[in-house]
Short mmCIF file of C-alpha atoms and ligand atoms in Angstrom, two decimals:
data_model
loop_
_atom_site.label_atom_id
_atom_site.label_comp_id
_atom_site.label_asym_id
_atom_site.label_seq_id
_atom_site.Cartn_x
_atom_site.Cartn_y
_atom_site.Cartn_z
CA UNK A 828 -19.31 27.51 -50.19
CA UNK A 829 -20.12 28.39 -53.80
CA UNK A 830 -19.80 24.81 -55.82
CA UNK A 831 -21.97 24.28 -58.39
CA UNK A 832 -25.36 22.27 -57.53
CA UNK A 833 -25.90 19.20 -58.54
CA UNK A 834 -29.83 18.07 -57.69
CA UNK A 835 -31.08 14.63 -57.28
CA UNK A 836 -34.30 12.72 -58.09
CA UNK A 837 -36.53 12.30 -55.72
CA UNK A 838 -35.86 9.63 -53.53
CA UNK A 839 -32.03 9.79 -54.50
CA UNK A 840 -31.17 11.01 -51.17
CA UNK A 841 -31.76 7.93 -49.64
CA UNK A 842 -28.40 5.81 -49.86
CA UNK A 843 -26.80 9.20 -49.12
CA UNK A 844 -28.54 9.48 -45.69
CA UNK A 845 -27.13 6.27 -44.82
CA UNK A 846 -23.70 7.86 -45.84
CA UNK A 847 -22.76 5.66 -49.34
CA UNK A 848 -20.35 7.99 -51.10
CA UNK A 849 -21.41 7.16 -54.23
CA UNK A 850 -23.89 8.58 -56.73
CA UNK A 851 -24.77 7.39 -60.15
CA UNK A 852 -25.56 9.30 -63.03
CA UNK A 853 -28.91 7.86 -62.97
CA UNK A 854 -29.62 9.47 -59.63
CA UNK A 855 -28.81 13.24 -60.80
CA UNK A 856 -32.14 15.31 -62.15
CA UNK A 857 -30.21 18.74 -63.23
CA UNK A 858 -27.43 20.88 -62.32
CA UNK A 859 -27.47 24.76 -61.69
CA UNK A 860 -24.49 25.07 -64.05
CA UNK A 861 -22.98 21.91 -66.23
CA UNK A 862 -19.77 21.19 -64.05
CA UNK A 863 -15.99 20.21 -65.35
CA UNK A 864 -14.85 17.08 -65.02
CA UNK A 865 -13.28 16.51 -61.51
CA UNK A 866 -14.70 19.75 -59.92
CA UNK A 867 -16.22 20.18 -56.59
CA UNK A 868 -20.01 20.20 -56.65
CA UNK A 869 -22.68 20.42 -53.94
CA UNK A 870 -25.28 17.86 -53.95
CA UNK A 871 -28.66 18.83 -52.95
CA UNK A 872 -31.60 16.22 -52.77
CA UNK A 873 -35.59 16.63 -54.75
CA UNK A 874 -36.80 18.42 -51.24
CA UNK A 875 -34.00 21.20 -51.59
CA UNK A 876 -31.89 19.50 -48.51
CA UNK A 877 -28.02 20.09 -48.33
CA UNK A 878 -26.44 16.42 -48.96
CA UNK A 879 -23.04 16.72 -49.69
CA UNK A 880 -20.02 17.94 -51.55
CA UNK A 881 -18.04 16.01 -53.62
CA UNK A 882 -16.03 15.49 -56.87
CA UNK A 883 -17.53 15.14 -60.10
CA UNK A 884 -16.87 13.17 -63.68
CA UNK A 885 -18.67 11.90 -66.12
CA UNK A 886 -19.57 8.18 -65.68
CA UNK A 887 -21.35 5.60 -64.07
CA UNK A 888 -20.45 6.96 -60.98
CA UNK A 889 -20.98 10.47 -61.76
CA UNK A 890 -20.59 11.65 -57.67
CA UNK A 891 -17.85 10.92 -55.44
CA UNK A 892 -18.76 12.47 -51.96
CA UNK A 893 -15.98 14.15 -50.17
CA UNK A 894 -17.80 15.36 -47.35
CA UNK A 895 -21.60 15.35 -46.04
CA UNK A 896 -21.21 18.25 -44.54
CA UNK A 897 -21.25 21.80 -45.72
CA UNK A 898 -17.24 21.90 -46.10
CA UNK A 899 -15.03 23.83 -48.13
CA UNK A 900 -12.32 21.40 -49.78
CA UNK A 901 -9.05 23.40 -48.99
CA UNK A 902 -5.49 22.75 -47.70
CA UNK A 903 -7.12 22.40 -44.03
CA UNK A 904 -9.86 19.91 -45.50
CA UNK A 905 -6.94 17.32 -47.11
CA UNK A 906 -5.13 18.01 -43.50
CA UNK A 907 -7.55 16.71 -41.50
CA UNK A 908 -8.48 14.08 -43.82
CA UNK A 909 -4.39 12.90 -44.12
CA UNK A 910 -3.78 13.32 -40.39
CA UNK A 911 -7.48 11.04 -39.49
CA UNK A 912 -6.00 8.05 -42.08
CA UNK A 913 -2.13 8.55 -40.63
CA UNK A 914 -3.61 8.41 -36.89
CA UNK A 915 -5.50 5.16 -37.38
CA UNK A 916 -1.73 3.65 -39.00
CA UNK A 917 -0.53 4.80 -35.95
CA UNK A 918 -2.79 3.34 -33.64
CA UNK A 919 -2.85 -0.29 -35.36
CA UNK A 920 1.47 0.13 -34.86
CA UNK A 921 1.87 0.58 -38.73
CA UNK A 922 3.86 3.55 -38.27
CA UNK A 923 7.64 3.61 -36.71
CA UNK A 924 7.17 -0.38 -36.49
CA UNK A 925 10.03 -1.95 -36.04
CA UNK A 926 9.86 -5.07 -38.26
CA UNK A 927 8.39 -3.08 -41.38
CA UNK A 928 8.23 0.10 -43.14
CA UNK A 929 5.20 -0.63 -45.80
CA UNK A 930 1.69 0.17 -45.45
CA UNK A 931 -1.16 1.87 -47.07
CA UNK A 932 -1.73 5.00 -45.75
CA UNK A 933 -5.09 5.80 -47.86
CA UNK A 934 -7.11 3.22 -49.08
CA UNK A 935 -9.87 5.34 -50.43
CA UNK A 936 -13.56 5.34 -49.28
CA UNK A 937 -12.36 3.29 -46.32
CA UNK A 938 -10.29 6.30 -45.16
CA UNK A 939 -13.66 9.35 -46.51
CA UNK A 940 -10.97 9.72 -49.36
CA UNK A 941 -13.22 7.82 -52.11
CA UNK A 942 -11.04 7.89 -55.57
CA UNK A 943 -7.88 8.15 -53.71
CA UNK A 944 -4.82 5.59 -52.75
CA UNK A 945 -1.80 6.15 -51.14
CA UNK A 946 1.32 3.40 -50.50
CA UNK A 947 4.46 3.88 -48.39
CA UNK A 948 7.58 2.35 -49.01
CA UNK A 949 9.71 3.87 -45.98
CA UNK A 950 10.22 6.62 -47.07
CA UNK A 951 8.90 7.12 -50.20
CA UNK A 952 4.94 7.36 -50.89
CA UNK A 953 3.44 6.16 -53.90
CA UNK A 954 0.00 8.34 -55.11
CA UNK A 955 -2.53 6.57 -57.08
CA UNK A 956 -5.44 8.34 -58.31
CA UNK A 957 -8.77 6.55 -59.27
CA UNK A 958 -11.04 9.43 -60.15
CA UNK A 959 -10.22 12.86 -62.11
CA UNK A 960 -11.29 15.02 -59.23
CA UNK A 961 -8.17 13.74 -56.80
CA UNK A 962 -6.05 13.82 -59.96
CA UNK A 963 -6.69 16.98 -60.00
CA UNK A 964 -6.17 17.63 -56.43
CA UNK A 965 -2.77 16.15 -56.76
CA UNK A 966 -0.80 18.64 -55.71
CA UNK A 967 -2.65 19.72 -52.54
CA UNK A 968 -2.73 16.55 -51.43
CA UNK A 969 0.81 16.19 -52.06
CA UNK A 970 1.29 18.85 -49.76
CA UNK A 971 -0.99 18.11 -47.12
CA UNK A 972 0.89 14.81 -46.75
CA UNK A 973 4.53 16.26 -46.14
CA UNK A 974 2.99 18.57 -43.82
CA UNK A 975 1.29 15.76 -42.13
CA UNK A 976 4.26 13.19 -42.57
CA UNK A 977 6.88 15.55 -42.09
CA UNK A 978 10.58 14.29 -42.02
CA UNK A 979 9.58 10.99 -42.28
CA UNK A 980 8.98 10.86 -46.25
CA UNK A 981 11.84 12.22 -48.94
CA UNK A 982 9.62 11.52 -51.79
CA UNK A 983 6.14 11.61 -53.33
CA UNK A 984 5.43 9.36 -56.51
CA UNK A 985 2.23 10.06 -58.37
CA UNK A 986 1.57 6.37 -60.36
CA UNK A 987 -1.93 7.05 -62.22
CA UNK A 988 -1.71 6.70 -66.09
CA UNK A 989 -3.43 2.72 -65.62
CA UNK A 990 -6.23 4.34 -63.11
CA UNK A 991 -7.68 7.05 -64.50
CA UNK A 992 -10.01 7.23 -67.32
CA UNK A 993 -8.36 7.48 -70.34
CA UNK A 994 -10.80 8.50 -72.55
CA UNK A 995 -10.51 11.89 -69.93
CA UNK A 996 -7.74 12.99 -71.75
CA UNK A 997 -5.77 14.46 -68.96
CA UNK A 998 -2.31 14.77 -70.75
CA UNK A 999 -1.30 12.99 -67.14
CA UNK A 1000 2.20 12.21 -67.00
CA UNK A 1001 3.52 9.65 -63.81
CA UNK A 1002 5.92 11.37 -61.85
CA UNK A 1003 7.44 12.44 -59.07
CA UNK A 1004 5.27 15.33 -57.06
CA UNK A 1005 7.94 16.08 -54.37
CA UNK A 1006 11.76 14.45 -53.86
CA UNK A 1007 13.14 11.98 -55.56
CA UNK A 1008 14.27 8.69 -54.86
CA UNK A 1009 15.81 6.56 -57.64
CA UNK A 1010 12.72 4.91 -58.86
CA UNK A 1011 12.96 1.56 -56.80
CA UNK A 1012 13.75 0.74 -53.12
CA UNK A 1013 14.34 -1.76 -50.54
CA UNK A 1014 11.10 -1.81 -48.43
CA UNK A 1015 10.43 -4.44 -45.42
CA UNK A 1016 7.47 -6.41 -44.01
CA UNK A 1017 7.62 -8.78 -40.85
CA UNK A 1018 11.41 -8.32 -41.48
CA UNK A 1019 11.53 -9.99 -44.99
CA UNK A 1020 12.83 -7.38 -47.83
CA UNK A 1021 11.77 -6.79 -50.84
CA UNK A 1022 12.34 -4.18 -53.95
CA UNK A 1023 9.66 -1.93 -55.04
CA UNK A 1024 9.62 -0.71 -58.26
CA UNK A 1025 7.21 2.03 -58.17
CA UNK A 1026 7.96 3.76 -61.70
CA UNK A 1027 7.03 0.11 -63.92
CA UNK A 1028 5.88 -2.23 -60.86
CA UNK A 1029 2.20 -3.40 -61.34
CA UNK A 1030 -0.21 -1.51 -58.87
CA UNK A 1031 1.99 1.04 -56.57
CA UNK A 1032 4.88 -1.41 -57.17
CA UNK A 1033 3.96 -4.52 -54.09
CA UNK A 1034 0.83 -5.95 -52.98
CA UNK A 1035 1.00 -4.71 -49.65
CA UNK A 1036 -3.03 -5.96 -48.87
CA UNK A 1037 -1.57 -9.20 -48.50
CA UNK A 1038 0.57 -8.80 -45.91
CA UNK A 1039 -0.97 -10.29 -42.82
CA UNK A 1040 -2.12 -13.50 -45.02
CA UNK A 1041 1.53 -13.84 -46.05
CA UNK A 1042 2.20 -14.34 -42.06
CA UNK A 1043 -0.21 -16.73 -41.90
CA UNK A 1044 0.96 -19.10 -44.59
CA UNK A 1045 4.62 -19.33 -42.95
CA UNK A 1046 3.19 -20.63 -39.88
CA UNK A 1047 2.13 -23.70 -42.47
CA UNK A 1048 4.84 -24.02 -44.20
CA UNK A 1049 7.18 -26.41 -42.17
CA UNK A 1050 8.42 -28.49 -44.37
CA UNK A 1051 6.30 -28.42 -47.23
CA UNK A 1052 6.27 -28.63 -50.97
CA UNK A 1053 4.92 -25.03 -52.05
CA UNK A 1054 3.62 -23.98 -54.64
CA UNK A 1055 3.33 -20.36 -55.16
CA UNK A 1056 0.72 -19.27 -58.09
CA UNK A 1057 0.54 -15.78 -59.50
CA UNK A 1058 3.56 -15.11 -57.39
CA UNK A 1059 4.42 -11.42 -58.80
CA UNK A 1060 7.36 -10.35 -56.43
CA UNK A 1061 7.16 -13.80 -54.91
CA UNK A 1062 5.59 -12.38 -51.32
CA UNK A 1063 4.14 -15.43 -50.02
CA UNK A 1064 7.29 -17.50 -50.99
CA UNK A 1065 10.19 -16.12 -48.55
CA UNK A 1066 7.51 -16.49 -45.84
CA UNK A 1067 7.35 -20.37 -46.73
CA UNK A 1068 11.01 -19.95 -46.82
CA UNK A 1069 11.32 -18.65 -43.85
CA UNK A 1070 8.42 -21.11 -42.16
CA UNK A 1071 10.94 -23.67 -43.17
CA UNK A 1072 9.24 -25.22 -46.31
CA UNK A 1073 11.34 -28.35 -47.93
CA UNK A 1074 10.85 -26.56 -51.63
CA UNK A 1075 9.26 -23.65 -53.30
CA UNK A 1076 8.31 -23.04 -56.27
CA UNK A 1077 6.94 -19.68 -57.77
CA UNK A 1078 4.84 -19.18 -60.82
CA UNK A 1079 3.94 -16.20 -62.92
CA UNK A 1080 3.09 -15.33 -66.63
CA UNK A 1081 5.13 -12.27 -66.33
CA UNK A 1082 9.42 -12.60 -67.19
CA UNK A 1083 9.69 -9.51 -65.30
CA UNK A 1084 7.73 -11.20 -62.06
CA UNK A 1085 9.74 -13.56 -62.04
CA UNK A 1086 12.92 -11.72 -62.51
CA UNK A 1087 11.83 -9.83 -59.55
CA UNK A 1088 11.05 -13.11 -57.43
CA UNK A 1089 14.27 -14.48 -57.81
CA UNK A 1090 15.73 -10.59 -56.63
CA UNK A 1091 13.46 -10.86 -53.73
CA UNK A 1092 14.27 -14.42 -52.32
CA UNK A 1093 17.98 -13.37 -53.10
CA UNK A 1094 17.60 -10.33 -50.93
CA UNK A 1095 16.60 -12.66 -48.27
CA UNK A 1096 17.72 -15.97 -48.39
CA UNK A 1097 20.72 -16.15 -50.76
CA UNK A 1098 21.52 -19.27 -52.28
CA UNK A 1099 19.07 -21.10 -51.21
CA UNK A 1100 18.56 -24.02 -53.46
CA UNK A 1101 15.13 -24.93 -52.22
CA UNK A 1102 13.63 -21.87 -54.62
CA UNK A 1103 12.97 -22.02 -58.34
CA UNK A 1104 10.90 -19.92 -60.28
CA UNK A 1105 9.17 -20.25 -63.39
CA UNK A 1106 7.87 -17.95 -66.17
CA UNK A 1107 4.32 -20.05 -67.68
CA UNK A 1108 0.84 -19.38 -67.57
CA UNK A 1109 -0.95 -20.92 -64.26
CA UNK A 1110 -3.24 -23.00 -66.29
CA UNK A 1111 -0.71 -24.53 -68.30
CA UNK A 1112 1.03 -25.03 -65.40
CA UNK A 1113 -1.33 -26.83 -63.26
CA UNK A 1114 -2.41 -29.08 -66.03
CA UNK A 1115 1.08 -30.11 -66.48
CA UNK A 1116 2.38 -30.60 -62.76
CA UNK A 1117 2.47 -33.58 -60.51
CA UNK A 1118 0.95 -34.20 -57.27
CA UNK A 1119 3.70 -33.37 -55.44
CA UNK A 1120 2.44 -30.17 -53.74
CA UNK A 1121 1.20 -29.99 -50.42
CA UNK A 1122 0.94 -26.22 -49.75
CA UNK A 1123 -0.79 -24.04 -52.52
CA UNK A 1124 -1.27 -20.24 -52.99
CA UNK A 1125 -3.69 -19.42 -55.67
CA UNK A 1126 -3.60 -15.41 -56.01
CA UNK A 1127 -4.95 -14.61 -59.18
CA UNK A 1128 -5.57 -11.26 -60.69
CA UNK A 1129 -9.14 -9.80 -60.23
CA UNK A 1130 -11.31 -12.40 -63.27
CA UNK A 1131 -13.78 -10.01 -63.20
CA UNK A 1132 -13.30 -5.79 -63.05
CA UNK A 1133 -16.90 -5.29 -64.09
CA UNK A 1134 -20.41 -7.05 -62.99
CA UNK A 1135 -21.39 -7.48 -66.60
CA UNK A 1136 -18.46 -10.59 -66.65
CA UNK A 1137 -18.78 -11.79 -63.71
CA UNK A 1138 -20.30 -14.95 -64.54
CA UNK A 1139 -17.08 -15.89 -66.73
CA UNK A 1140 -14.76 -14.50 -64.26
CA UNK A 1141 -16.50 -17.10 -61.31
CA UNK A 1142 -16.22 -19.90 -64.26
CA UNK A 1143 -12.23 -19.09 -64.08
CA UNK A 1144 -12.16 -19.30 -60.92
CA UNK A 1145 -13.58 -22.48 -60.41
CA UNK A 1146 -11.38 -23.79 -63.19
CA UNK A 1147 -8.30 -22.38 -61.61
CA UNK A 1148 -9.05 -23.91 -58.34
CA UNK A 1149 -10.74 -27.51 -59.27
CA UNK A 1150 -7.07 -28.18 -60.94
CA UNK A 1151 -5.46 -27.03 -57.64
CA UNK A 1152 -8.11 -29.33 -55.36
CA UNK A 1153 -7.41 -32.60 -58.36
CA UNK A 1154 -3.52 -32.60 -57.63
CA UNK A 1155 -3.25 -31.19 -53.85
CA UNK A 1156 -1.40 -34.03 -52.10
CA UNK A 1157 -3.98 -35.68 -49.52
CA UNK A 1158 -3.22 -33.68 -46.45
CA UNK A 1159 -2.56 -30.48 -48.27
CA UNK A 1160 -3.31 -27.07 -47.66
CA UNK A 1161 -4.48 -24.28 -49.95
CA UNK A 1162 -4.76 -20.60 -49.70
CA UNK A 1163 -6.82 -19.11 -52.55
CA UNK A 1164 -7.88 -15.68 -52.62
CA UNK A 1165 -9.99 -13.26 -55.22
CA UNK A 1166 -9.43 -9.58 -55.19
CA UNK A 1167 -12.12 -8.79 -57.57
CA UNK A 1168 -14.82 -6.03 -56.25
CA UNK A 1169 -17.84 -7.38 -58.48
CA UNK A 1170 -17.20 -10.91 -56.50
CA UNK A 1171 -18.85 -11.27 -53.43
CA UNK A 1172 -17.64 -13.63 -50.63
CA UNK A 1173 -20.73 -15.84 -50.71
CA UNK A 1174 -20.11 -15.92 -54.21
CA UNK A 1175 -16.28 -16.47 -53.92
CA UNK A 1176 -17.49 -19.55 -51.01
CA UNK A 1177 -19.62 -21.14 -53.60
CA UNK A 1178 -17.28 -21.17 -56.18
CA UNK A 1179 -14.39 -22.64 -54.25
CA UNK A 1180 -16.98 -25.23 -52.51
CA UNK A 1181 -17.80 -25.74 -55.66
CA UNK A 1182 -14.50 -26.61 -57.56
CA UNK A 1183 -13.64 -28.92 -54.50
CA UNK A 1184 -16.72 -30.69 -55.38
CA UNK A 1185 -16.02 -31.29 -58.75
CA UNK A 1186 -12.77 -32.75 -57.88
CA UNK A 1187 -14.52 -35.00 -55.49
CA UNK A 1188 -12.17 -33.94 -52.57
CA UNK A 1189 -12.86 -33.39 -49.18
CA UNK A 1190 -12.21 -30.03 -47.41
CA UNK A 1191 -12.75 -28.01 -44.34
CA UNK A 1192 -12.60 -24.55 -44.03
CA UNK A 1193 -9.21 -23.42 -42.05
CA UNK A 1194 -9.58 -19.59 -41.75
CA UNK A 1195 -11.57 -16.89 -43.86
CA UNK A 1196 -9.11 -14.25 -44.65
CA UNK A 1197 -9.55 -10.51 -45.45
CA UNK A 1198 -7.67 -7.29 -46.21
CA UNK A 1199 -5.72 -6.11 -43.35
CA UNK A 1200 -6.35 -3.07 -40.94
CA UNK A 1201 -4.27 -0.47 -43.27
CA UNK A 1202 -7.46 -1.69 -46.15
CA UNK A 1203 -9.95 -0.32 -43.38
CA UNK A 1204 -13.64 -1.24 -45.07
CA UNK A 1205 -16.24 1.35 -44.38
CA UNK A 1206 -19.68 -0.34 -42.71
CA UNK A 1207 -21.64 2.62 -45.42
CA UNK A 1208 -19.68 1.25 -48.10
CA UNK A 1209 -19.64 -2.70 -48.24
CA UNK A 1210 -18.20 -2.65 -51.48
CA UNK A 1211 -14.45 -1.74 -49.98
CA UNK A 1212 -14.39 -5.01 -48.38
CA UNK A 1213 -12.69 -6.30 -51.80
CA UNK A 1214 -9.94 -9.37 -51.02
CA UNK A 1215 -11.34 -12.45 -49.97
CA UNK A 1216 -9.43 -15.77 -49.16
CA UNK A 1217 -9.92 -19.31 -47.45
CA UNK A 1218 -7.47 -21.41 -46.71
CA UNK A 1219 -8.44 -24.89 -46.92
CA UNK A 1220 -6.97 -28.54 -45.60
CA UNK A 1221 -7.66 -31.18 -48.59
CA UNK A 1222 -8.45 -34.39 -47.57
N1 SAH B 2176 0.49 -12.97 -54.89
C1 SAH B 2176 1.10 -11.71 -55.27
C2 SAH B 2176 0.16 -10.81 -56.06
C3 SAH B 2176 -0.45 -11.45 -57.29
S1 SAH B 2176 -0.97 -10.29 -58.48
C4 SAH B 2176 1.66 -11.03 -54.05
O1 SAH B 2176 1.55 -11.55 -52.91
O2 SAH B 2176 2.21 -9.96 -54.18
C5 SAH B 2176 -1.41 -11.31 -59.81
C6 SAH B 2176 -0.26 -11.83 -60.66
O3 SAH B 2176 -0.80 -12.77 -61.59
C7 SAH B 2176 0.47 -10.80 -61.51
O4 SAH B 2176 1.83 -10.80 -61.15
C8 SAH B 2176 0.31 -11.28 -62.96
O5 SAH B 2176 1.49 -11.14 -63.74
C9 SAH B 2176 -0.02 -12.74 -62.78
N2 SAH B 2176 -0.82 -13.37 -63.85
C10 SAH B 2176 -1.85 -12.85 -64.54
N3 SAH B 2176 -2.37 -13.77 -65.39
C11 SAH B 2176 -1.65 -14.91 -65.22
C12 SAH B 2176 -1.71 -16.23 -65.79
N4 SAH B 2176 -2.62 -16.54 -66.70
N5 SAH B 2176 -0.83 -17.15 -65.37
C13 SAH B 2176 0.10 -16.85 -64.43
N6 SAH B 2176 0.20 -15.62 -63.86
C14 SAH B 2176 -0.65 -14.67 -64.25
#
C-alpha cells in the first residue's frame, strides 16, 4: 500500500473503532503529503495505529472509509465489494424474481460502498455517484459490475451531475459508461409497470425505496377515495388501483410528473376512468380540497437536506400533515413518510403526533414503515436508516 497518510487527532480514532465510515475535517491533524480530491488515502490515528483507507475530498466530511483494513483498492477490491451487495439481492429473491426486475443493487454505506449508488432497471443499471472519489472510480466500477452481473445487464448509465459537488469542478458529463439502451425503459415491480427515464427522471429515474410500502397501501385500498400527494411517477396509485380503490387522484407540482403518471397508470390499467391527475402545488391543494378522501399518501421531498434547517423543514411537515389530519374523512387512513437524513424518527413521530393534535383528531398508529431490504442500513452507521413512514387510521 503506498496512499498518502492522513493522521488524526487524538482521540479521533474512536468512532472509527466502532467502524463509522465517516471522518470530518475537524478530526484530521496533518497529512504526510496534501492529497487530490477523491484519492485514496490511509488513515492513521494520534498513537501511529493503521485505521483505514478511504477516499478523500474536501468538505465536511473530508474521509470516506473504503476499507478498515490494510487493502489495496483495485479491480479485485470493487469485485468483491459488487459480488458481497449482488449476493445479499440474491438472497432476499431480488434477483431473477419473477414479478419484478427493479432494485437497488448499492445503496452506499449500507453495502461498505459509502458515496456510491447503484439502480437496476432490468437490464439496464443506473450509477449515481455522491462523493468525487467513486466518481472517479467510475470506470472500474463499471467494470467490476459487468464482470459481476454478466449477461444479465446491456447497459451502464452514470446519472451524477445533481450529486456531486459542483463547486469540484469535475467537467462531469452524464452518460452512458457501457451499452446503450434508448434512454428510458419499461421496468416492473410486484407486476405493475412503469417507465424509467433515467437520462431526465429525478433521482436514478423511480423511487424504487418505496417499493414494499407501495404493497402495503393496496392491501387498504378497497374501495377508497385516494389521494395520492407528491405522486412523481404515480407509484403508490396503480397499487390503489389495483387494491380496487373507488377513485384516485394523483398530485404533483411537476407537468412532467404528472405526464409520466398518467403514462404509468396507462401502461397498466388503460382507460380506467377512476384516475385523474393533477399538476398544483400540495399545499394549495389541500387547502382547497374537500373531505372526501379516505386514503392519503403524503410523500414529500426531503424539507430538510441539512441539520442547520431542520427546524423549518419539521415546521413543513407538520403543516403538510395537520391539513391532511383536518380533512381525512372519519375512518380514514394515511400513509406519510419523510425521506430526509437530518430527520430522525422520534423527531418525524413527534411531528406527525403533533399535527394530529392540532387538528384535534384522533389516531392510532397502524404500522411504522422503513426502507426495504435492497436500502440495507448499517448498525455502525445509523444515519443510513433515512425513510421513515406511519401509516395512521383517523378517527
Ligand atoms: N411518492 C413518489 C416519490 C415522491 S418524490 C413515488 O412513490 O415514487 C417527491 C415529489 O414531490 C417529486 O415528484 C416533486 O416533483 C414533488 N414536489 C415537490 N414539491 C412539491 C410541492 N410543493 N407540491 C407538490 N409536489 C411537490
Amino acid at each position: 500500500m503506498n496512499y498518502k497518510k492522513i493522521y488524526l487527532k487524538p482521540k479521533k480514532e474512536e468512532s472509527i473503532l466502532r467502524f463509522h465510515p465517516w471522518i470530518f475535517s475537524g478530526a484530521i491533524a496533518s497529512c504526510s503529503a496534501e492529497p487530490e480530491e477523491g484519492e485514496i488515502v490511509e488513515i492513521i490515528g494520534a498513537n501511529q495505529q493503521f485505521l483505514g483507507v478511504g477516499h478523500y475530498q474536501i468538505g465536511s466530511i473530508a474521509i470516506r472509509i473504503l476499507s478498515f483494513e490494510p487493502t489495496i483498492i483495485d479491480s479485485a477490491f470493487w469485485d468483491q465489494r459488487i459480488e458481497a451487495a449482488y449476493a445479499l439481492r440474491k438472497a432476499i429473491g431480488l434477483v431473477g424474481a419473477s414479478d419484478g426486475n427493479t432494485y437497488r443493487l448499492i445503496h452506499g454505506e449500507g453495502d461498505n460502498l459509502p458515496g456510491l449508488v447503484v439502480d437496476i432497471y432490468d437490464q439496464t443499471a443506473v450509477m449515481q455517484a455522491h462523493s468525487i472519489g467513486m466518481h472517479l472510480s467510475r470506470k472500474e466500477i463499471a467494470e467490476s459490475m459487468i464482470r459481476i452481473l454478466g449477461g444479465t445487464l446491456k447497459a451502464i448509465y452514470y446519472k451524477s451531475d445533481s450529486t456531486l459537488p459542483f463547486k469540484a469542478d469535475l467537467g462531469n458529463e452524464d452518460g452512458y459508461l457501457y451499452g446503450e439502451n434508448g434512454g428510458e425503459g419499461i421496468a416492473t415491480e410486484h407486476g405493475l409497470k412503469f417507465y424509467v427515464d433515467w437520462r431526465k427522471g429525478q433521482k436514478t429515474g423511480f423511487f424504487v425505496d418505496q417499493r414494499e410500502n407501495r404493497a402495503l397501501l393496496q392491501a387498504y385500498a378497497k374501495g377508497r377515495s385516494v389521494l395520492n400527494m407528491f405522486c412523481y411517477t404515480g407509484g403508490f396509485s396503480f397499487y390503489a388501483m389495483r387494491g380496487g380503490a373507488k377513485v384516485v387522484h394523483s398530485v404533483d407540482s411537476s407537468a412532467k410528473a404528472i405526464a409520466l403518471t398518467n403514462q404509468n397508470v396507462a401502461l397498466n390499467f388503460p382507460d380506467d376512468p377512476r384516475h385523474q391527475a393533477f399538476a398544483e402545488d400540495a399545499f394549495k391543494y389541500l387547502e382547497k380540497m374537500g373531505s372526501n378522501y379516505d386514503l392519503i399518501i403524503l410523500d414529500p421531498p426531503a424539507f430538510a437536506k441539512h441539520r442547520n434547517v431542520l427546524r423549518n423543514a419539521l415546521q413543513g411537515y407538520r403543516k403538510l400533515n395537520a391539513i391532511a389530519f383536518e380533512k381525512i374523512k372519519p375512518g380514514g387512513i394515511l400513509f406519510t413518510f419523510s425521506c430526509s437524513q437530518v430527520v430522525s424518527k422520534e423527531n418525524f413521530r413527534l411531528t406527525i403526533f403533533s399535527a394530529a393534535a392540532q387538528a384535534g383528531r384522533k389516531v392510532r398508529v397502524l404500522h411504522q414503515l422503513t426502507q426495504p431490504a435492497d436500502h440495507p442500513v448499517n448498525i455502525y452507521h445509523p444515519e443510513g436508516e433515512y425513510l421513515k413512514g406511519l401509516v395512521l387510521y383517523v378517527e
